[in-house]
Amino acid sequence: MSFRTEYMQDLMSRVEKNHPAQPEFHQAVKEVLLCMEPVAEKNPQYVQAGIFERIVEPERAIVFRVSWVDDNGNVQVNRGFRIQFNSAIGPYKGGLRFHPSVNLGVIKFLGFEQIFKNSLTGLPMGGGKGGSDFDPKGKSDGEVMRFCQSFMTELAKHIGPNTDVPAGDIGVGAREIGYMYGQYKRLQNEFTGVLTGKGLNYGGSLVRTQATGYGCCYFTQEMLATRGDSFKDKEVVISGSGNVAIYAAEKSYELGAKVVAMSDSNGYIYDPNGIDLDAVKQLKEVERKRIKEYLTDHPQATYEEGCHNIWNVKCQIALPCATQNELNKEAAETLVKNGVIAVAEGANMPSTPEAVDIFLENKVLFGPGKAANAGGVATSGLEMSQNSLRYSWSFEEVDEKLKLIMKNIHSSAREAATTYGDADNYVLGANIAGFLKVADAMYMQGIAY
Ligand code: NDP
Ligand code: 2IT
């Protein structure tokens, strides 16, 4: 897709020039700006107030050294990041990713997406993201703890319950959040809701662990319902086998579907009987092993090396829940050929722009990450509310609120898409609905000269 207006094309060219060698960030910005052309035409006040120019520039970017000592006594150095992208509607909010592929451009793309996602939840949260190129794989608990403590020693200077509230993402789960929370508390002598995704015994919210995966299925359910359809008796393919993938699989089963394939970064498993989710949980959540080991106790299953071919497995519902750009044009064409009805992004930007075009052209129900995976951060927002209240809600109460939020995200995306002429285009709808709330808040708050 290319720009129709000189104004947006110029802005995009400036982003590319001012943020060189950050292809993921360019990709995320381009997708949003393409959807903004009709918005700019309808709302000249945004152009006049420089909203588009301002929204693509992070308010603050923090890059820092994280040094720590490994089990052999050797000094290790990693790089830490926190992008405080936009605080127009609330404190910066977004996860921390620990993965060797992390760099400034990756964190900027994630922080940018988070602005619109958080706005869509209807909760008062700005957009932020952070992380490190640290690889938790193969590290001992002690090494992970020392890394997390060193990371938080710097990060603590920049965050706070009313300033910036990080959470988990790839490579950051309950263990890492615990170590970071402990260090924050030691440094600040303060027990506050400065992180979300905390353990249930020290301020965490019920359902936060399940929220992104469950929310992704609730969103898919809403899309399917517009065509009188549901999860019942569908075959589902889910990439990844981490936090998001596991709970997307759990909810898919609860809704009457069968999950036939899952993956990790090495390869994918296919089980014609339906993936045994307890076995995957044991392997991944408890033993931290590779998905290949599933075959040991499941001889009917098959394993293929390389994760990308998972999209060759026939399914009616596809949920990419691993990482960015994991589903390309060829994969999208194969899914369409095999009769896919709905694709919802549990991960952030897992489909390439060419893949998204294929889905839209073929009238596949396509839920973009900003909308479909917003259940995680929405439940983080609910964790913040509970921390402020010094109270905790039951599993059922939080799950009901999550369902309602996902329903509302679906209807506001659909409404915005309808207003702008393409009811089934959730990419357009989510970007516009997410943008308008932030843009109006920025407009009302003026510009500091
Ligand atoms: P986890 O670390 O729990 O799991 C990540 C999964 O994706 C693992 O199976 C991992 O395999 C796989 N994976 C990671 N990197 C790659 C890669 N480069 N190629 C192929 N597979 C890869 O992370 P989450 O489940 O939390 O996150 C998954 C996605 O969901 C991310 O895009 C994240 O940004 C997004 N997300 C997460 C939310 C949350 O609440 N956690 C909320 C909203 C979105 P391996 O074990 O081999 O590395
Ligand atoms: O991408 C995301 O929305 C997350 N990783 C969750 C962020 C959060 O603050 O819960």
Coordinates of C-alpha atoms and ligand atoms in Angstrom, one line a residue:
M1 CA 0.0 0.0 0.0
S2 CA 1.2 3.5 -0.7
F3 CA 0.2 7.0 0.5
R4 CA -2.4 9.1 -1.4
T5 CA -1.5 12.4 0.2
E6 CA 1.7 14.3 0.0
Y7 CA 1.3 15.3 3.7
M8 CA 1.5 11.7 5.0
Q9 CA 4.1 10.7 2.5
D10 CA 6.3 13.6 3.6
L11 CA 5.8 12.7 7.3
M12 CA 6.7 9.1 6.6
S13 CA 9.8 10.1 4.8
R14 CA 10.9 12.2 7.7
V15 CA 10.3 9.3 10.1
E16 CA 12.5 7.1 8.0
K17 CA 15.2 9.8 7.8
N18 CA 15.1 10.7 11.5
H19 CA 15.0 7.1 12.8
P20 CA 17.4 5.3 10.4
A21 CA 17.9 1.6 10.4
Q22 CA 14.8 0.8 12.4
P23 CA 12.6 -1.2 10.0
E24 CA 10.1 -2.5 12.5
F25 CA 9.5 1.0 13.8
H26 CA 9.0 2.3 10.2
Q27 CA 6.6 -0.6 9.5
A28 CA 4.4 0.1 12.5
V29 CA 4.3 3.9 11.8
K30 CA 3.5 3.3 8.1
E31 CA 0.5 1.1 8.9
V32 CA -0.9 3.7 11.2
L33 CA -0.3 6.7 9.0
L34 CA -1.9 4.9 6.0
C35 CA -5.1 4.7 8.1
M36 CA -4.7 8.3 9.1
E37 CA -5.2 9.9 5.6
P38 CA -9.0 10.1 5.8
V39 CA -8.8 11.2 9.5
A40 CA -6.5 14.1 8.6
E41 CA -8.9 15.1 5.8
K42 CA -11.9 15.1 8.1
N43 CA -10.1 16.8 11.0
P44 CA -7.9 19.6 9.8
Q45 CA -7.4 20.7 13.5
Y46 CA -5.1 17.7 14.0
V47 CA -2.9 18.7 11.1
Q48 CA -2.8 22.4 12.3
A49 CA -1.9 21.3 15.8
G50 CA 0.9 19.0 14.5
I51 CA -0.7 15.9 16.2
F52 CA 0.6 13.5 13.6
E53 CA 4.2 14.9 13.7
R54 CA 4.1 14.7 17.5
I55 CA 2.6 11.3 17.9
V56 CA 5.3 9.5 15.9
E57 CA 8.1 11.0 18.1
P58 CA 8.7 9.4 21.6
E59 CA 8.4 11.8 24.5
R60 CA 11.5 10.2 26.0
A61 CA 13.9 7.4 25.1
I62 CA 16.1 6.0 27.9
V63 CA 19.1 3.7 26.9
F64 CA 21.3 2.3 29.7
R65 CA 24.1 -0.1 30.5
V66 CA 23.2 -3.2 32.5
S67 CA 26.2 -5.0 33.9
W68 CA 26.0 -8.1 36.0
V69 CA 28.1 -11.1 37.0
D70 CA 27.4 -14.6 35.7
D71 CA 27.8 -17.8 37.6
N72 CA 31.4 -18.2 36.5
G73 CA 32.3 -14.8 38.0
N74 CA 32.6 -13.1 34.5
V75 CA 31.3 -9.6 34.0
Q76 CA 28.5 -9.4 31.4
V77 CA 27.2 -6.3 29.8
N78 CA 23.7 -5.8 28.2
R79 CA 21.8 -2.8 27.0
G80 CA 18.6 -1.7 28.6
F81 CA 15.8 0.4 27.0
R82 CA 12.7 2.2 28.1
I83 CA 10.7 4.2 25.6
Q84 CA 8.2 6.6 27.2
F85 CA 6.2 7.2 24.0
N86 CA 3.0 9.0 24.9
S87 CA 1.5 10.1 28.2
A88 CA -1.5 12.0 26.9
I89 CA -4.2 9.8 28.4
G90 CA -2.3 8.3 31.4
P91 CA 1.0 7.1 32.8
Y92 CA 3.2 5.3 30.3
K93 CA 2.3 1.6 30.3
G94 CA 3.7 -1.4 28.5
G95 CA 5.8 -4.5 28.8
L96 CA 9.5 -5.3 29.1
R97 CA 11.0 -7.7 26.5
F98 CA 14.2 -9.7 27.2
H99 CA 15.4 -11.3 24.0
P100 CA 18.7 -11.1 22.0
S101 CA 16.8 -9.5 19.1
V102 CA 15.9 -6.4 21.1
N103 CA 17.2 -3.1 19.9
L104 CA 16.0 0.5 20.0
G105 CA 13.9 0.1 16.8
V106 CA 12.1 -2.9 18.1
I107 CA 11.3 -1.2 21.4
K108 CA 10.1 1.9 19.5
F109 CA 7.8 -0.1 17.3
L110 CA 6.3 -1.8 20.4
G111 CA 6.0 1.4 22.3
F112 CA 4.3 3.1 19.3
E113 CA 1.7 0.3 19.0
Q114 CA 1.1 0.4 22.7
I115 CA -0.2 4.0 22.5
F116 CA -3.2 2.9 20.4
K117 CA -3.7 -0.4 22.0
N118 CA -3.9 1.1 25.5
S119 CA -6.3 3.8 24.3
L120 CA -8.6 1.1 22.8
T121 CA -8.9 -0.5 26.2
G122 CA -10.8 2.5 27.4
L123 CA -8.5 2.7 30.5
P124 CA -6.3 5.7 31.4
M125 CA -2.9 4.4 30.2
G126 CA -0.3 6.0 28.0
G127 CA 2.1 4.1 25.8
G128 CA 5.5 2.8 26.7
K129 CA 7.8 -0.2 26.2
G130 CA 11.2 -1.4 27.3
G131 CA 13.5 -4.3 27.5
S132 CA 17.0 -5.6 26.9
D133 CA 19.0 -7.7 24.6
F134 CA 19.6 -10.1 27.5
D135 CA 18.7 -13.7 26.7
P136 CA 17.2 -15.5 29.7
K137 CA 17.4 -18.9 27.8
G138 CA 20.0 -21.2 29.4
K139 CA 20.7 -18.8 32.3
S140 CA 20.4 -20.0 36.0
D141 CA 17.8 -18.4 38.3
G142 CA 20.7 -16.7 40.1
E143 CA 21.9 -15.1 36.8
V144 CA 18.4 -14.0 35.8
M145 CA 18.0 -12.5 39.3
R146 CA 21.2 -10.6 39.2
F147 CA 20.4 -9.3 35.7
C148 CA 16.9 -8.2 36.8
Q149 CA 18.3 -6.4 39.8
S150 CA 20.9 -4.5 37.8
F151 CA 18.3 -3.6 35.1
M152 CA 15.9 -2.3 37.8
T153 CA 18.7 -0.3 39.6
E154 CA 18.7 2.1 36.6
L155 CA 15.0 1.7 35.5
A156 CA 13.8 2.6 39.0
K157 CA 14.9 6.2 38.5
H158 CA 12.5 6.6 35.6
I159 CA 9.3 4.8 36.6
G160 CA 6.7 5.0 39.3
P161 CA 3.0 4.1 39.9
N162 CA 1.9 7.4 38.5
T163 CA 4.7 7.9 35.9
D164 CA 5.4 4.6 34.1
V165 CA 4.2 1.1 34.9
P166 CA 6.1 -1.7 33.1
A167 CA 5.0 -5.4 32.9
G168 CA 6.0 -8.6 31.1
D169 CA 6.5 -9.4 27.4
I170 CA 8.7 -12.0 25.6
G171 CA 11.2 -13.4 28.1
V172 CA 9.7 -11.6 31.1
G173 CA 7.2 -13.6 33.2
A174 CA 6.3 -13.9 36.8
R175 CA 9.9 -14.9 37.8
E176 CA 11.5 -11.8 36.2
I177 CA 8.7 -9.4 37.5
G178 CA 9.3 -10.8 41.0
Y179 CA 13.0 -10.1 41.0
M180 CA 12.5 -6.6 39.5
Y181 CA 9.7 -5.7 42.0
G182 CA 11.9 -6.8 44.9
Q183 CA 14.7 -4.6 43.7
Y184 CA 12.4 -1.6 43.1
K185 CA 11.1 -2.0 46.7
R186 CA 14.6 -2.2 48.1
L187 CA 15.6 1.0 46.3
Q188 CA 12.5 3.1 46.9
N189 CA 11.4 1.7 50.3
E190 CA 7.9 1.8 48.9
F191 CA 5.2 -0.9 48.3
T192 CA 3.3 0.3 45.2
G193 CA 1.8 -1.0 42.0
V194 CA 4.8 0.0 40.0
L195 CA 4.8 -3.2 37.9
T196 CA 2.0 -5.4 36.8
G197 CA 1.9 -9.1 36.3
K198 CA 3.0 -9.4 39.9
G199 CA 2.6 -12.7 41.9
L200 CA -0.9 -13.1 43.4
N201 CA 0.5 -13.0 47.0
Y202 CA 2.0 -9.5 46.6
G203 CA -0.5 -7.5 44.6
G204 CA -0.9 -9.3 41.3
S205 CA -4.3 -9.6 39.7
L206 CA -6.1 -12.9 39.0
V207 CA -6.5 -13.5 35.3
R208 CA -3.4 -11.4 34.3
T209 CA -1.5 -14.6 33.4
Q210 CA -4.4 -15.8 31.1
A211 CA -5.5 -12.3 29.9
T212 CA -3.8 -11.8 26.6
G213 CA -4.6 -15.3 25.3
Y214 CA -8.1 -15.3 26.7
G215 CA -8.7 -11.8 25.4
C216 CA -7.5 -12.7 21.9
C217 CA -10.1 -15.5 21.8
Y218 CA -12.9 -13.2 23.1
F219 CA -12.0 -10.8 20.3
T220 CA -12.0 -13.6 17.8
Q221 CA -15.4 -14.7 19.1
E222 CA -16.8 -11.3 18.5
M223 CA -15.5 -11.2 15.0
L224 CA -16.9 -14.7 14.2
A225 CA -20.3 -13.7 15.7
T226 CA -20.6 -10.9 13.0
R227 CA -20.9 -13.8 10.6
G228 CA -23.0 -16.0 12.8
D229 CA -20.1 -18.3 13.5
S230 CA -18.1 -19.4 16.6
F231 CA -15.1 -21.5 17.8
K232 CA -17.2 -24.6 18.0
D233 CA -15.6 -27.6 16.2
K234 CA -13.0 -25.4 14.5
E235 CA -9.3 -26.5 14.1
V236 CA -7.0 -23.8 15.5
V237 CA -3.3 -23.3 14.8
I238 CA -1.3 -21.2 17.3
S239 CA 2.3 -20.1 16.9
G240 CA 4.4 -19.9 20.0
S241 CA 4.1 -21.8 23.2
G242 CA 4.7 -18.9 25.7
N243 CA 2.4 -17.0 27.9
V244 CA 0.0 -15.7 25.2
A245 CA 0.0 -18.9 23.1
I246 CA -0.8 -21.3 26.0
Y247 CA -3.8 -19.3 27.3
A248 CA -5.1 -18.7 23.7
A249 CA -5.0 -22.5 23.4
E250 CA -6.7 -23.0 26.8
K251 CA -9.6 -20.7 25.8
S252 CA -9.9 -22.1 22.3
Y253 CA -10.5 -25.5 23.9
E254 CA -13.0 -24.0 26.4
L255 CA -14.9 -22.5 23.5
G256 CA -15.2 -25.9 21.8
A257 CA -12.3 -25.8 19.3
K258 CA -9.4 -28.2 18.8
V259 CA -5.8 -26.8 18.8
V260 CA -3.8 -28.9 16.3
A261 CA -0.4 -27.1 16.1
M262 CA 1.9 -25.0 18.3
S263 CA 5.5 -23.9 18.0
D264 CA 8.6 -22.4 19.6
S265 CA 11.5 -20.7 17.8
N266 CA 13.0 -24.0 16.8
G267 CA 10.0 -25.8 15.2
Y268 CA 6.4 -26.8 15.5
I269 CA 4.4 -29.8 16.6
Y270 CA 1.3 -31.1 15.0
D271 CA -1.1 -33.4 16.9
P272 CA -4.1 -34.7 15.0
N273 CA -5.8 -35.6 18.3
G274 CA -5.5 -32.0 19.5
I275 CA -2.5 -30.7 21.4
D276 CA -2.3 -32.0 25.0
L277 CA -2.1 -28.6 26.7
D278 CA -1.2 -29.9 30.1
A279 CA 1.9 -31.4 28.6
V280 CA 2.8 -28.2 26.8
K281 CA 2.4 -26.2 30.1
Q282 CA 4.6 -28.7 31.9
L283 CA 7.3 -28.5 29.3
K284 CA 7.2 -24.7 28.8
E285 CA 6.0 -23.2 32.1
V286 CA 7.7 -25.6 34.5
E287 CA 10.6 -27.3 32.8
R288 CA 11.5 -24.5 30.3
K289 CA 12.3 -27.2 27.6
R290 CA 11.9 -27.2 23.8
I291 CA 8.5 -28.0 22.2
K292 CA 10.1 -30.9 20.4
E293 CA 10.1 -32.9 23.6
Y294 CA 6.3 -33.2 23.3
L295 CA 6.9 -36.1 21.1
T296 CA 8.4 -38.2 23.9
D297 CA 5.0 -38.9 25.4
H298 CA 2.8 -38.2 22.3
P299 CA 3.9 -40.7 19.5
Q300 CA 1.0 -39.8 17.3
A301 CA 2.3 -36.2 17.0
T302 CA 4.9 -34.9 14.5
Y303 CA 7.6 -32.3 14.8
E304 CA 9.0 -30.2 12.0
E305 CA 12.2 -28.2 12.4
G306 CA 11.7 -24.4 11.6
C307 CA 8.8 -22.5 13.0
H308 CA 7.6 -20.8 9.8
N309 CA 6.0 -23.8 8.2
I310 CA 3.4 -24.0 11.0
W311 CA 1.1 -22.0 8.7
N312 CA 1.0 -24.9 6.3
V313 CA -1.2 -26.8 8.8
K314 CA -4.8 -26.6 7.7
C315 CA -7.1 -24.7 10.1
Q316 CA -10.1 -22.4 10.2
I317 CA -8.7 -20.2 12.9
A318 CA -5.1 -19.0 13.1
L319 CA -3.7 -17.2 16.1
P320 CA -0.1 -15.9 15.6
C321 CA 1.2 -15.6 19.2
A322 CA 5.0 -15.6 19.0
T323 CA 6.7 -12.6 17.5
Q324 CA 6.8 -9.8 14.9
N325 CA 6.8 -10.6 11.1
E326 CA 6.4 -14.4 11.7
L327 CA 3.6 -14.7 9.1
N328 CA 4.4 -13.6 5.6
K329 CA 2.6 -13.3 2.3
E330 CA 3.2 -16.9 1.3
A331 CA 1.9 -18.1 4.7
A332 CA -1.2 -15.9 4.4
E333 CA -1.9 -17.3 0.9
T334 CA -1.6 -20.9 2.2
L335 CA -3.9 -20.1 5.1
V336 CA -6.5 -18.7 2.7
K337 CA -6.1 -21.6 0.3
N338 CA -6.7 -24.0 3.2
G339 CA -9.9 -22.2 4.2
V340 CA -9.0 -20.0 7.1
I341 CA -12.0 -17.9 8.4
A342 CA -10.4 -15.8 11.1
V343 CA -6.9 -14.7 12.0
A344 CA -6.3 -12.8 15.3
E345 CA -2.9 -11.5 16.4
G346 CA -2.0 -12.5 19.9
A347 CA 1.5 -11.2 19.2
N348 CA 2.5 -7.7 18.3
M349 CA 2.7 -7.2 14.5
P350 CA 3.2 -10.9 13.7
S351 CA 1.8 -10.5 10.1
T352 CA 3.8 -8.7 7.5
P353 CA 2.0 -5.8 5.7
E354 CA 1.7 -8.1 2.6
A355 CA 0.1 -10.8 4.6
V356 CA -2.4 -8.4 6.1
D357 CA -3.3 -7.3 2.5
I358 CA -4.0 -10.9 1.5
F359 CA -6.3 -11.4 4.5
L360 CA -8.2 -8.2 3.8
E361 CA -8.5 -8.9 0.1
N362 CA -9.9 -12.4 0.8
K363 CA -12.4 -11.2 3.4
V364 CA -10.8 -13.2 6.2
L365 CA -11.8 -11.8 9.6
F366 CA -8.5 -10.2 10.6
G367 CA -8.0 -8.9 14.2
P368 CA -4.8 -6.8 14.4
G369 CA -2.7 -7.1 17.5
K370 CA -3.5 -3.6 18.8
A371 CA -7.1 -4.8 19.3
A372 CA -6.8 -8.6 19.6
N373 CA -4.0 -8.7 22.2
A374 CA -5.1 -5.7 24.2
G375 CA -6.6 -8.0 26.9
G376 CA -3.2 -8.3 28.6
V377 CA -2.6 -4.7 29.1
A378 CA -6.3 -4.1 29.9
T379 CA -5.9 -6.6 32.8
S380 CA -2.7 -4.8 33.8
G381 CA -4.9 -1.7 34.0
L382 CA -7.3 -3.7 36.2
E383 CA -4.3 -4.7 38.4
M384 CA -3.4 -1.0 38.8
S385 CA -7.0 -0.2 39.8
Q386 CA -7.0 -3.0 42.4
N387 CA -3.6 -1.9 43.8
S388 CA -4.9 1.7 44.2
L389 CA -8.0 0.4 45.9
R390 CA -5.8 -1.9 48.1
Y391 CA -8.3 -4.7 47.2
S392 CA -8.5 -7.7 44.9
W393 CA -11.4 -8.9 42.8
S394 CA -12.2 -12.6 42.2
F395 CA -11.2 -14.5 39.1
E396 CA -14.8 -14.3 37.8
E397 CA -15.0 -10.5 38.4
V398 CA -11.8 -9.8 36.5
D399 CA -12.7 -12.2 33.7
E400 CA -16.1 -10.5 33.2
K401 CA -14.4 -7.1 33.0
L402 CA -11.9 -8.5 30.5
K403 CA -14.7 -9.9 28.4
L404 CA -16.6 -6.6 28.4
I405 CA -13.4 -4.7 27.5
M406 CA -12.7 -7.0 24.5
K407 CA -16.3 -6.7 23.4
N408 CA -16.0 -2.9 23.6
I409 CA -12.7 -2.9 21.7
H410 CA -14.4 -4.9 19.0
S411 CA -17.4 -2.6 18.7
S412 CA -15.4 0.6 18.8
A413 CA -13.0 -0.7 16.1
R414 CA -16.0 -1.8 14.0
E415 CA -17.8 1.5 14.5
A416 CA -14.8 3.5 13.4
A417 CA -14.2 1.3 10.4
T418 CA -17.8 1.7 9.4
T419 CA -17.6 5.5 9.7
Y420 CA -14.6 5.5 7.5
G421 CA -16.2 3.2 4.9
D422 CA -15.0 -0.3 5.4
A423 CA -16.9 -2.1 8.3
D424 CA -14.9 -5.4 8.1
N425 CA -11.5 -3.6 8.2
Y426 CA -10.4 -3.9 11.8
V427 CA -7.0 -2.6 11.0
L428 CA -8.5 0.7 9.9
G429 CA -11.0 0.7 12.8
A430 CA -8.5 -0.1 15.5
N431 CA -6.0 2.5 14.4
I432 CA -8.6 5.2 14.1
A433 CA -10.5 4.5 17.3
G434 CA -7.2 4.2 19.2
F435 CA -5.8 7.4 17.7
L436 CA -8.9 9.7 18.2
K437 CA -8.9 9.5 22.0
V438 CA -5.1 10.2 22.2
A439 CA -5.3 12.9 19.6
D440 CA -8.1 14.7 21.3
A441 CA -6.3 14.6 24.7
M442 CA -3.1 15.9 23.0
Y443 CA -5.1 18.7 21.4
M444 CA -6.8 19.7 24.6
Q445 CA -3.5 19.7 26.5
G446 CA -1.8 22.2 24.2
I447 CA 1.8 22.5 23.1
A448 CA 4.6 23.7 25.4
Y449 CA 6.5 26.4 23.6
Ligands
NDP1 P1 6.9 -15.7 25.9 O1 8.3 -15.3 26.1 O2 6.1 -16.2 27.0 O3 6.7 -16.6 24.7 C1 7.2 -16.3 23.4 C2 7.0 -17.5 22.5 O4 7.3 -17.0 21.1 C3 7.9 -18.6 22.7 O5 7.2 -19.8 22.3 C4 9.1 -18.3 21.8 O6 9.8 -19.5 21.5 C5 8.4 -17.7 20.6 N1 9.3 -16.8 20.0 C6 9.9 -15.7 20.5 N2 10.7 -15.1 19.7 C7 10.6 -15.8 18.5 C8 11.2 -15.7 17.3 N3 12.1 -14.7 17.0 N4 10.8 -16.6 16.3 C9 9.9 -17.6 16.6 N5 9.4 -17.8 17.8 C10 9.7 -16.9 18.7 O7 6.2 -14.3 25.4 P2 4.7 -13.9 25.3 O8 3.8 -15.1 25.1 O9 4.4 -13.0 26.5 O10 4.7 -13.0 24.0 C11 4.4 -13.4 22.7 C12 3.9 -12.3 21.8 O11 2.8 -11.7 22.4 C13 4.9 -11.1 21.7 O12 4.8 -10.6 20.4 C14 4.5 -10.1 22.7 O13 4.9 -8.8 22.4 C15 2.9 -10.3 22.6 N6 2.1 -9.8 23.7 C16 2.4 -10.3 25.0 C17 1.6 -9.9 26.0 C18 1.7 -10.4 27.4 O14 0.9 -10.0 28.2 N7 2.7 -11.2 27.7 C19 0.5 -8.9 25.8 C20 0.3 -8.5 24.4 C21 1.1 -9.0 23.4 P3 11.2 -19.8 22.3 O15 10.8 -20.3 23.6 O16 11.9 -20.8 21.4 O17 12.0 -18.5 22.3
2IT2 O1 2.3 -5.9 24.4 C1 1.7 -5.8 25.5 O2 0.6 -5.2 25.5 C2 2.2 -6.3 26.7 N1 3.3 -6.9 26.7 C3 1.5 -6.2 28.0 C4 1.8 -4.8 28.6 C5 1.3 -4.6 30.0 O3 1.6 -3.5 30.5 O4 0.6 -5.4 30.5

